[in-house]
mmCIF file of C-alpha atoms and ligand atoms in Angstrom:
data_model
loop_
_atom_site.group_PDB
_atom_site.id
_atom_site.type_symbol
_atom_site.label_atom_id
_atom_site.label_comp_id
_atom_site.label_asym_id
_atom_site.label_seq_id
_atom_site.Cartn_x
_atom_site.Cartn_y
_atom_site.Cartn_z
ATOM 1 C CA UNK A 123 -87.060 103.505 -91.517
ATOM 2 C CA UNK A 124 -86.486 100.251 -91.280
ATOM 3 C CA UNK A 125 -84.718 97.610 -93.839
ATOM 4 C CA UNK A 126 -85.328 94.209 -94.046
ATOM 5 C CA UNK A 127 -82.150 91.966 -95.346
ATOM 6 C CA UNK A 128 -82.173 88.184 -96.524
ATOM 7 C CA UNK A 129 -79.419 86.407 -97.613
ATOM 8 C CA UNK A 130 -76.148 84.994 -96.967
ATOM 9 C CA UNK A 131 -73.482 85.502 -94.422
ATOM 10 C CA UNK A 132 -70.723 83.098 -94.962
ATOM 11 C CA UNK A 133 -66.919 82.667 -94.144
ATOM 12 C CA UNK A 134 -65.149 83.623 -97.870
ATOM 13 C CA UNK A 135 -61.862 82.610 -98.412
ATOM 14 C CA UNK A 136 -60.379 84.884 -100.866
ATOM 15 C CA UNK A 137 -57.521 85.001 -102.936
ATOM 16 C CA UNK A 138 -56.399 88.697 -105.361
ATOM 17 C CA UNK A 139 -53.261 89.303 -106.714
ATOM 18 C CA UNK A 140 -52.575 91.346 -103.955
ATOM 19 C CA UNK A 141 -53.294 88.613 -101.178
ATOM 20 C CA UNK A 142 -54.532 86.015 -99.587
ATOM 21 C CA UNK A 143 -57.784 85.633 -97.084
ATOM 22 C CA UNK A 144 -58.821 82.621 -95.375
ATOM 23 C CA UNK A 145 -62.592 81.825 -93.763
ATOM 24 C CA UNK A 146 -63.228 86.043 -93.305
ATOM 25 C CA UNK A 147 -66.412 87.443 -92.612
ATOM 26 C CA UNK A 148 -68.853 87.305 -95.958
ATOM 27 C CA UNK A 149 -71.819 86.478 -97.494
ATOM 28 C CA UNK A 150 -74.646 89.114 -99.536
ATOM 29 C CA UNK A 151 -76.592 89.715 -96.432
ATOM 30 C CA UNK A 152 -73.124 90.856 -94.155
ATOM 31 C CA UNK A 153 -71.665 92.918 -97.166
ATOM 32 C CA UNK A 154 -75.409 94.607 -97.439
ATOM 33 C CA UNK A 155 -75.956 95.457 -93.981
ATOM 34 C CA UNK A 156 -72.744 96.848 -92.896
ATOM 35 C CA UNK A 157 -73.152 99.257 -96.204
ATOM 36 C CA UNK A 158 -76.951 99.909 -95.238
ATOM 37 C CA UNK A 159 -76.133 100.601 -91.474
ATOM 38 C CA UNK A 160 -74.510 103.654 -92.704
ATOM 39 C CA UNK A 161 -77.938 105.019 -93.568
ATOM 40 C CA UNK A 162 -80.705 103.759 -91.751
ATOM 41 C CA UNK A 163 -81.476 101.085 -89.577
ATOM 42 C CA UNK A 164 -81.143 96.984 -90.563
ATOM 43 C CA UNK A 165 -82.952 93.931 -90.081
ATOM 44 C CA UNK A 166 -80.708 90.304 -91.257
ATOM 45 C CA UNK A 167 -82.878 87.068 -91.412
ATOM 46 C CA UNK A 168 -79.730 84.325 -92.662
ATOM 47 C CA UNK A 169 -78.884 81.175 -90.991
ATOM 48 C CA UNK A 170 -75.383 80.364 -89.751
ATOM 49 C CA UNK A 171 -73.868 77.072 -88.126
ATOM 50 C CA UNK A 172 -72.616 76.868 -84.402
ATOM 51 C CA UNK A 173 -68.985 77.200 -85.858
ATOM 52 C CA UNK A 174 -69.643 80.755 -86.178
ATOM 53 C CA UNK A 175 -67.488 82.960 -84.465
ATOM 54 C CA UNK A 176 -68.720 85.123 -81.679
ATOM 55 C CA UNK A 177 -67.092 87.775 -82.498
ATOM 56 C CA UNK A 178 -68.844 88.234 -86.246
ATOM 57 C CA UNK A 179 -71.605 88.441 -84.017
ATOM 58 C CA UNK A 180 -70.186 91.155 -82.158
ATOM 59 C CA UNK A 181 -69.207 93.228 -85.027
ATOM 60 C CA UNK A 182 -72.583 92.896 -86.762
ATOM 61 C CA UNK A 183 -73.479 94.273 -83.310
ATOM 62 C CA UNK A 184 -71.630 96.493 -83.134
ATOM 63 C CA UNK A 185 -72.570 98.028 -86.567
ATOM 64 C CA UNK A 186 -76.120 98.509 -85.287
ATOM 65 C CA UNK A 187 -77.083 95.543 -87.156
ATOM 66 C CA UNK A 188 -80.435 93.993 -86.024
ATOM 67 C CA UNK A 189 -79.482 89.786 -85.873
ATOM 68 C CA UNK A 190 -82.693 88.530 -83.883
ATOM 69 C CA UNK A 191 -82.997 86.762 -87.371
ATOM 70 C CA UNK A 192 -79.988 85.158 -87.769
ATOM 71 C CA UNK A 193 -81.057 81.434 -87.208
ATOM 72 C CA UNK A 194 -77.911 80.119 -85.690
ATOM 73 C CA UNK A 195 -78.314 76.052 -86.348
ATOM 74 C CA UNK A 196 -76.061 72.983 -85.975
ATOM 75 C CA UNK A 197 -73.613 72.094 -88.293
ATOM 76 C CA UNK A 198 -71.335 74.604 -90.118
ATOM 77 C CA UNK A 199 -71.755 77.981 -91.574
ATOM 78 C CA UNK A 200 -71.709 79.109 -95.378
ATOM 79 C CA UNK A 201 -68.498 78.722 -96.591
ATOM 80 C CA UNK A 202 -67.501 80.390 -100.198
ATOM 81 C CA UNK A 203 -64.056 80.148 -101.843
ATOM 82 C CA UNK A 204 -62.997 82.734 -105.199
ATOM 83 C CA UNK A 205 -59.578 83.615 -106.440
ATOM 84 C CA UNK A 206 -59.316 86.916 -109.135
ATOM 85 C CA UNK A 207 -56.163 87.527 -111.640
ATOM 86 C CA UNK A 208 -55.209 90.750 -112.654
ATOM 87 C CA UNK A 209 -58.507 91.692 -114.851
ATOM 88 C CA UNK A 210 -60.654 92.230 -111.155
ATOM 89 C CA UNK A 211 -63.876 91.885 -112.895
ATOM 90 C CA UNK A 212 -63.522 88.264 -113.428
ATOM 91 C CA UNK A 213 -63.693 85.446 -110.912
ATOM 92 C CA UNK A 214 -63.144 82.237 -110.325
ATOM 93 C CA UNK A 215 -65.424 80.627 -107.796
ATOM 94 C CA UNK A 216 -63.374 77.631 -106.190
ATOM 95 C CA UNK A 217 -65.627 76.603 -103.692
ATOM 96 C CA UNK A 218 -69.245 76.489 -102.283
ATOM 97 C CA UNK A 219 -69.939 74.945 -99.219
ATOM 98 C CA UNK A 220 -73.359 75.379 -98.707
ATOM 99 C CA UNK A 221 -73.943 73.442 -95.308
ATOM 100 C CA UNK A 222 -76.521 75.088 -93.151
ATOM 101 C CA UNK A 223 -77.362 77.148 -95.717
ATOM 102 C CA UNK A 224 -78.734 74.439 -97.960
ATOM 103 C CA UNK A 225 -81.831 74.542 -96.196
ATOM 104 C CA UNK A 226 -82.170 77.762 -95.721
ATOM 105 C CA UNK A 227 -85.812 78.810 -94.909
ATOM 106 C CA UNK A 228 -86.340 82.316 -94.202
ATOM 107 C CA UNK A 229 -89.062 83.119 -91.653
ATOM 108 C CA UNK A 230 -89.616 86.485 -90.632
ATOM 109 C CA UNK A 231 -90.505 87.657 -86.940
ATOM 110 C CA UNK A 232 -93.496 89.467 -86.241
ATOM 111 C CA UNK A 233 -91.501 92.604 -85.950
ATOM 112 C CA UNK A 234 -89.741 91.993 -89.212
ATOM 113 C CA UNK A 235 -93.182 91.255 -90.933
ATOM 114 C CA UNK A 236 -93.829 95.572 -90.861
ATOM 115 C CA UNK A 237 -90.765 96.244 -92.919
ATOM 116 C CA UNK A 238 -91.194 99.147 -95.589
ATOM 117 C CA UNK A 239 -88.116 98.559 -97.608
ATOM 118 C CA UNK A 240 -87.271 94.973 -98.298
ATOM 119 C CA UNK A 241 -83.917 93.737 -99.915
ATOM 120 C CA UNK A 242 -83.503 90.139 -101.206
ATOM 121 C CA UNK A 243 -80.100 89.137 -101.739
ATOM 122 C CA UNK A 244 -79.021 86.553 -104.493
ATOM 123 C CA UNK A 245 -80.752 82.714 -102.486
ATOM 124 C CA UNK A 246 -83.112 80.744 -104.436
ATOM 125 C CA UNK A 247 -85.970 82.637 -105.837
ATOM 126 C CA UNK A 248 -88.899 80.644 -104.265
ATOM 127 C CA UNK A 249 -87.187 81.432 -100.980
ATOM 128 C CA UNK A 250 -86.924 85.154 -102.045
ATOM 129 C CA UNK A 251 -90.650 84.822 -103.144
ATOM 130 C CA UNK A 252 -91.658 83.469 -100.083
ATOM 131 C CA UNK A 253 -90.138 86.643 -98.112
ATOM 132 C CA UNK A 254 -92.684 88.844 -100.439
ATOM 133 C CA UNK A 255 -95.292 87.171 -99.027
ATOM 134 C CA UNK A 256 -94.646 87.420 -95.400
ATOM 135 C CA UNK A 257 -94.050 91.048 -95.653
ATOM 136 C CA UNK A 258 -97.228 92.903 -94.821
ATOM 137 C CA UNK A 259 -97.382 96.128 -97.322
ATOM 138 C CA UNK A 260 -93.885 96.381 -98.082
ATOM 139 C CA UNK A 261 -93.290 99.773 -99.763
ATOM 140 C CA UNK A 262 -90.169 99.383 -102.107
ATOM 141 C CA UNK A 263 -88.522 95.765 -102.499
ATOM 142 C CA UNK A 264 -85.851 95.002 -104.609
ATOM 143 C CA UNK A 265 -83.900 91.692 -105.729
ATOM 144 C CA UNK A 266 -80.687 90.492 -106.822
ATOM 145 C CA UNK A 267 -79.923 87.231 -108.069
ATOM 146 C CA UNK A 268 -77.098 85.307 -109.997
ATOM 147 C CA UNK A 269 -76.199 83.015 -113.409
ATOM 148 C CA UNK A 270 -77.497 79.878 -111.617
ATOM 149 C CA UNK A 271 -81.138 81.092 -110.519
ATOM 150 C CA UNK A 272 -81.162 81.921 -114.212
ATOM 151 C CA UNK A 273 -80.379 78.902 -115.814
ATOM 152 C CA UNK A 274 -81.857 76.503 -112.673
ATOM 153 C CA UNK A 275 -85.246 78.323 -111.909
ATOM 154 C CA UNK A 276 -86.139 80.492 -114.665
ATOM 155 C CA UNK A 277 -89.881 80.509 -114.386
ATOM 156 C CA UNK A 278 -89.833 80.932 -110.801
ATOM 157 C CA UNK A 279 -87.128 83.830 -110.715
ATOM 158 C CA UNK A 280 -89.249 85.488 -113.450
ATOM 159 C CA UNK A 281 -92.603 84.957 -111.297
ATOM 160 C CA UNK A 282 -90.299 86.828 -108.446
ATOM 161 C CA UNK A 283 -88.869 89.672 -110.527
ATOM 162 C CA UNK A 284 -92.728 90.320 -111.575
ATOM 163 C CA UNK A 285 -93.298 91.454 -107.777
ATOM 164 C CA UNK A 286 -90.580 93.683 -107.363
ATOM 165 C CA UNK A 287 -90.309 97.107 -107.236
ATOM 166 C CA UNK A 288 -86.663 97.291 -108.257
ATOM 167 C CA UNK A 289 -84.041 94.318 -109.632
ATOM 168 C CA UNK A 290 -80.032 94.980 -109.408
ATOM 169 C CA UNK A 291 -77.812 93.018 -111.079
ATOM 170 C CA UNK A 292 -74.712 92.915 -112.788
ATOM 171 C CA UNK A 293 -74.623 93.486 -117.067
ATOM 172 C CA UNK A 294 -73.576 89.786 -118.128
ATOM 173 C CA UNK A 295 -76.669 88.512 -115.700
ATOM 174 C CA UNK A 296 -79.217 91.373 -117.920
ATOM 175 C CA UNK A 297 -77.928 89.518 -121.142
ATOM 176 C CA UNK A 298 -77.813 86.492 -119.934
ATOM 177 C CA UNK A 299 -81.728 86.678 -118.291
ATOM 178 C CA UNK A 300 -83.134 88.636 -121.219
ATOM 179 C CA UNK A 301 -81.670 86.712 -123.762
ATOM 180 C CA UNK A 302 -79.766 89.943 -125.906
ATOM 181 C CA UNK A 303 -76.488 90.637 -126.525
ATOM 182 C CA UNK A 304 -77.329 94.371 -126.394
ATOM 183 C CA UNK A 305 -77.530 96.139 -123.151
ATOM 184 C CA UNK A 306 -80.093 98.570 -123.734
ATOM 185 C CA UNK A 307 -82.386 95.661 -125.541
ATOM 186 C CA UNK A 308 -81.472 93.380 -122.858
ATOM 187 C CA UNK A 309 -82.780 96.143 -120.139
ATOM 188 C CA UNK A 310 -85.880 97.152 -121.976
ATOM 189 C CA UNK A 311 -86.997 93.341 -121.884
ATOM 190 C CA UNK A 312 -86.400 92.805 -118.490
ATOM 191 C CA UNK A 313 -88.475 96.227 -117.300
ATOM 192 C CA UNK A 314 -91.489 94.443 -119.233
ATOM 193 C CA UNK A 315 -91.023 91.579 -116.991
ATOM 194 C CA UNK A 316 -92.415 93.858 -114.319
ATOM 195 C CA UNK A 317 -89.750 95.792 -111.919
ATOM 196 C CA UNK A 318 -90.026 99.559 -112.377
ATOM 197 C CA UNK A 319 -86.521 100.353 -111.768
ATOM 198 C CA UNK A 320 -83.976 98.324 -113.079
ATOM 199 C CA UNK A 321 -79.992 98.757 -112.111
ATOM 200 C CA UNK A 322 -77.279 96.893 -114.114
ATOM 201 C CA UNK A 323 -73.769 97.237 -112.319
ATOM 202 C CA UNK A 324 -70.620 97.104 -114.531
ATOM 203 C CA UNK A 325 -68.088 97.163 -111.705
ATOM 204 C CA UNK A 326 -65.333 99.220 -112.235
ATOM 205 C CA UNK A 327 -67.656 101.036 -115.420
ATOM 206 C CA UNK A 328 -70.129 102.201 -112.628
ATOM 207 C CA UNK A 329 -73.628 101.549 -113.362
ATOM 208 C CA UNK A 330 -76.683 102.279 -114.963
ATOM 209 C CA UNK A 331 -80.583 102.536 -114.045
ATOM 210 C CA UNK A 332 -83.178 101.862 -116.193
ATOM 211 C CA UNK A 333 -87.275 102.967 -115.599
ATOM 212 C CA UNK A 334 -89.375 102.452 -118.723
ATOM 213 C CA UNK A 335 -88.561 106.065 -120.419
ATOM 214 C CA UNK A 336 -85.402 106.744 -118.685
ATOM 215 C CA UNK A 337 -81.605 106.090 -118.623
ATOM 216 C CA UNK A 338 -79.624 107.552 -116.125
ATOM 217 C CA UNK A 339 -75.483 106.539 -115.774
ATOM 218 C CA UNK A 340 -72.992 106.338 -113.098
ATOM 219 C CA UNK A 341 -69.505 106.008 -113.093
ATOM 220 C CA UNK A 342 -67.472 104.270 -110.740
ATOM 221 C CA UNK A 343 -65.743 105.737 -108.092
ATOM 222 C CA UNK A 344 -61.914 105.584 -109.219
ATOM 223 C CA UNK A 345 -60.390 104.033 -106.955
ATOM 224 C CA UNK A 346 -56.111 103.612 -107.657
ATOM 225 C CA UNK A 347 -55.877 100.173 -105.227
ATOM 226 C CA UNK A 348 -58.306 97.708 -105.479
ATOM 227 C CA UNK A 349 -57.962 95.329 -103.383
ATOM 228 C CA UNK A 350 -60.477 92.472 -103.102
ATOM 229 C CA UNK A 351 -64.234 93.219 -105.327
ATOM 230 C CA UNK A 352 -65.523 90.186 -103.319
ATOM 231 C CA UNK A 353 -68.658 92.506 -101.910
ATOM 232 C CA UNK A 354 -69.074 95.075 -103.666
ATOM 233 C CA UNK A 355 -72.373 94.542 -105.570
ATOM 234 C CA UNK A 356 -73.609 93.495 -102.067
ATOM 235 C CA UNK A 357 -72.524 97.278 -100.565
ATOM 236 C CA UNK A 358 -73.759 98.925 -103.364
ATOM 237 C CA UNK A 359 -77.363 97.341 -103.019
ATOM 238 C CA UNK A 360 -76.730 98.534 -99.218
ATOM 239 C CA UNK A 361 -75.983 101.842 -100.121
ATOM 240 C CA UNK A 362 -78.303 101.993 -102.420
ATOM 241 C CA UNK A 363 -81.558 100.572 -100.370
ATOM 242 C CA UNK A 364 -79.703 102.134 -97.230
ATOM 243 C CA UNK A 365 -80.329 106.133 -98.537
ATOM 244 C CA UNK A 366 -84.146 104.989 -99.981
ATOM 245 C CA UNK A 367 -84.880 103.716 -96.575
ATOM 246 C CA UNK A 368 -83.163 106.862 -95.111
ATOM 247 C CA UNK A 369 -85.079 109.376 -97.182
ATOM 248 C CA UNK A 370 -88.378 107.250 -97.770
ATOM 249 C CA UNK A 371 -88.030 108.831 -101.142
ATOM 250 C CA UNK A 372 -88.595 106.507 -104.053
ATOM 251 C CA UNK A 373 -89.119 108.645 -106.890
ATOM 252 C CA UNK A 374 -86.582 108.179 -110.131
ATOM 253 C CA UNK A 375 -84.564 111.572 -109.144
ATOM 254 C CA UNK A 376 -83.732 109.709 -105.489
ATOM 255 C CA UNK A 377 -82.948 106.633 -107.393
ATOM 256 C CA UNK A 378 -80.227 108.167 -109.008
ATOM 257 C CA UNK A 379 -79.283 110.098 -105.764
ATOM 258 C CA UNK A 380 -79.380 106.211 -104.323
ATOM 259 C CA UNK A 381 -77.129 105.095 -107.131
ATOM 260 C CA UNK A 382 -74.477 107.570 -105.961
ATOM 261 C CA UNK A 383 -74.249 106.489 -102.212
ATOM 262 C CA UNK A 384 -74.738 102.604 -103.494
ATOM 263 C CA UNK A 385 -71.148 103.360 -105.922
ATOM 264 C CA UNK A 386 -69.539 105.337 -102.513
ATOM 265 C CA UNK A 387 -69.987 102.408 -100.524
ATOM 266 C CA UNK A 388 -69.000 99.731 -102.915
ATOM 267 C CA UNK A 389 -65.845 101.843 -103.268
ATOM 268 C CA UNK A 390 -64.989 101.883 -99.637
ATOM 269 C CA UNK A 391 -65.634 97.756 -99.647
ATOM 270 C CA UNK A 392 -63.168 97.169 -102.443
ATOM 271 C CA UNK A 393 -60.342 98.551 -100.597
ATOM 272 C CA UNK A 394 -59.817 95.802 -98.027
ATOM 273 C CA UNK A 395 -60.592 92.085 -97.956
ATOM 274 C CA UNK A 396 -64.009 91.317 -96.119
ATOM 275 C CA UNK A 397 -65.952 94.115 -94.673
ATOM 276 C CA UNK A 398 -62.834 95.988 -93.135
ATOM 277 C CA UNK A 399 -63.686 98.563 -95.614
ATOM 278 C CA UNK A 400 -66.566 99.449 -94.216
ATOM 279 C CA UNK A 401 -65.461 99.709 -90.903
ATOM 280 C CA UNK A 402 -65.885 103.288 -89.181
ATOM 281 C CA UNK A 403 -66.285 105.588 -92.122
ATOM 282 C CA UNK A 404 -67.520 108.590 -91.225
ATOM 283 C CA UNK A 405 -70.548 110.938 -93.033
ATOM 284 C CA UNK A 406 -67.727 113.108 -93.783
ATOM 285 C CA UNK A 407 -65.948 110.690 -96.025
ATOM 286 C CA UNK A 408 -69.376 109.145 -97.001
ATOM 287 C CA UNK A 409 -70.604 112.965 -98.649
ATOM 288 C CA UNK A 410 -67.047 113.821 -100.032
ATOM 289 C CA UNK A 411 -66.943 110.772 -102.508
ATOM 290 C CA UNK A 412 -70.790 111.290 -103.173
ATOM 291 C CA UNK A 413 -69.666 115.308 -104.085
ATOM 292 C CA UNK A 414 -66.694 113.693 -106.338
ATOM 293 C CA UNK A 415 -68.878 111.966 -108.139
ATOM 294 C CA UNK A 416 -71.163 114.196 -108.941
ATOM 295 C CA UNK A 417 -68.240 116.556 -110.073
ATOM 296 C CA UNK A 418 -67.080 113.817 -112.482
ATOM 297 C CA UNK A 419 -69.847 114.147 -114.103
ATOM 298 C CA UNK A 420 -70.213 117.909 -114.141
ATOM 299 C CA UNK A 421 -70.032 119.614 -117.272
ATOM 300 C CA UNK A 422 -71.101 123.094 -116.448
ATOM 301 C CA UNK A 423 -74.256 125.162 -118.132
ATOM 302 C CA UNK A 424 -74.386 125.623 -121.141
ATOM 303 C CA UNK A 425 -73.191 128.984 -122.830
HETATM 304 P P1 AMP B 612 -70.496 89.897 -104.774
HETATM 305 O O1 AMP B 612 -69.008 90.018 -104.931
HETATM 306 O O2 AMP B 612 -71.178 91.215 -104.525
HETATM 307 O O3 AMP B 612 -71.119 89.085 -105.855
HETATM 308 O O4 AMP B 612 -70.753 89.055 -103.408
HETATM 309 C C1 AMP B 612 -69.926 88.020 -102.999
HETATM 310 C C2 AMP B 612 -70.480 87.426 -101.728
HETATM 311 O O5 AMP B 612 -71.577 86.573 -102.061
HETATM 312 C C3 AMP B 612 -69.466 86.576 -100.983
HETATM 313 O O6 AMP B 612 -69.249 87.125 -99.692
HETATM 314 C C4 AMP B 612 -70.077 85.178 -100.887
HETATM 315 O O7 AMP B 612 -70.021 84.643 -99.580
HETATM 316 C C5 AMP B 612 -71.511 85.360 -101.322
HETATM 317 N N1 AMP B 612 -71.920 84.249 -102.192
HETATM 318 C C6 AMP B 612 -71.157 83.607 -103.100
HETATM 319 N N2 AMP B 612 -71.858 82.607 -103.698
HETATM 320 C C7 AMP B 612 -73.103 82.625 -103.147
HETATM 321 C C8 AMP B 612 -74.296 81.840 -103.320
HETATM 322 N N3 AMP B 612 -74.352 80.806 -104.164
HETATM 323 N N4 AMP B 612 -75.391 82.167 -102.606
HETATM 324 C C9 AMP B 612 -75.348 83.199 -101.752
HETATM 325 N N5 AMP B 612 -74.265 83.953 -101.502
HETATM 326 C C10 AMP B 612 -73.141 83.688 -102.196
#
């Protein structure tokens, strides 16, 4: 079934302690559709500028990636800059270059107007409101967003999360949205603003989901050689929305299913800078982390 994507796709440069990228392929929407393409199949709508290589094009392509809505307009493309130390959850963003994305204004295609499962990746929450309303009966959307929707367009990113079906984001955006140092309090608050599922990432601490009576945890994948995180919220939304839209299943016990492939995919995107991760994994690989999960937390019946 199809999946609907909006967001960015931008050339990151990216600096780890284990190297150095410059201008690679990036952005929320690429890092969410080359996850999701693994499942089911994707729709983009983003905007890039005529300095965008051809053969980004090709590879989204190539991934089965559906780009009729990539607006490709004069000037330059998206450009984002981070650099990480040692402690991979924190980073420093350097630079960001908006340029053609500064006036970013999503409009969907006729075809792209009968999407049942709608993702909208971290842009400005009027845009990402505006996307609601051009789907027709969209069946399960979900939203991400970031520290400077919160603090620059509170009311309006609240009037968005109100629509939603779902809202992923990471824990220090819960606390910081909600208000509350504690987690749990933090989560409870943000449910009432309207989303039925909510899923707080905690990088390499995996990830929980939250429904009004329920808590349900994941851990990370462990993986020995991180690389570059740049991404990896971005491929776990993909998973994530990638084995809903697969399954057309969104009751809580899928969600969690969801959760699993979202963490596999994330784990395959940390291991190399840009997508490269992602690039021709097979189901194999795909169900064997999902099963190793699911062993790690197996604790047998009781006795
Ligand atoms: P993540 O590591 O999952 O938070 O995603 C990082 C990706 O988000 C990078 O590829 C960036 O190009 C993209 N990104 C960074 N800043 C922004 C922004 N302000 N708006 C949209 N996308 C962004």
């Amino acid at each position: 079934m199809t999946l609907l994507v909006v967001g960015s796709v931008a050339l990151d440069s990216v600096k780890t302690p284990f190297g150095e990228a410059r201008e690679v392929l990036g952005g929320a929407a690429t890092y969410f559709s080359v996850a999701a393409s693994y499942y089911t199949s994707v729709s983009m709508i983003a905007v890039v500028g005529t300095d965008f290589p051809k053969t980004h094009i090709d590879f989204l392509k190539s991934q089965n990636i559906e780009i009729d809505g990539l607006e490709i307009r004069e000037g330059k493309t998206f450009r984002w800059a981070g650099a990480y130390g040692y402690d991979l959850n924190e980073r420093d963003t350097i630079d960001t270059s908006l340029n053609v994305f500064e006036n970013f204004n999503p409009k969907l295609l006729e075809k792209h107007k009968e999407s049942e499962y709608v993702f909208l990746a971290n842009i400005d929450p009027v845009l990402q409101h505006s996307v609601i309303n051009q789907v027709e009966s969209p069946r399960f959307c979900a939203l991400d967003t970031m520290n400077f929707w919160i603090d620059n367009k509170n009311s309006e990113l609240k009037k968005t999360i109100s629509e939603v079906d779902a809202f992923v984001l990471n824990d220090s955006e819960c606390r910081h949205l909600a208000e509350e140092p504690n987690l749990i309090k933090a989560a409870r608050k943000i449910i009432e603003m309207g989303p039925r599922i909510l899923v707080v990432k905690k990088g390499e601490h995996g990830a929980l989901l939250f429904t009004k009576e329920n808590v349900f945890s994941a851990p990370a994948f462990p993986i020995e050689d991180v690389f570059d995180p740049t991404g990896a919220g971005d491929s776990f939304a993909g998973g994530f929305m990638g084995h809903i839209a697969k399954t057309g299943d969104i009751t809580e016990e899928n969600m969690r299913r969801a959760i699993l492939y979202g963490t596999v995919m994330a784990s395959f995107c940390v291991e190399k800078f840009s997508v490269e991760g992602m690039v021709n994994i097979g189901e194999k690989e795909i169900e064997e982390r999902f099963s190793m999960l699911r062993e790690m937390v197996n604790f047998g019946s009781e006795n």
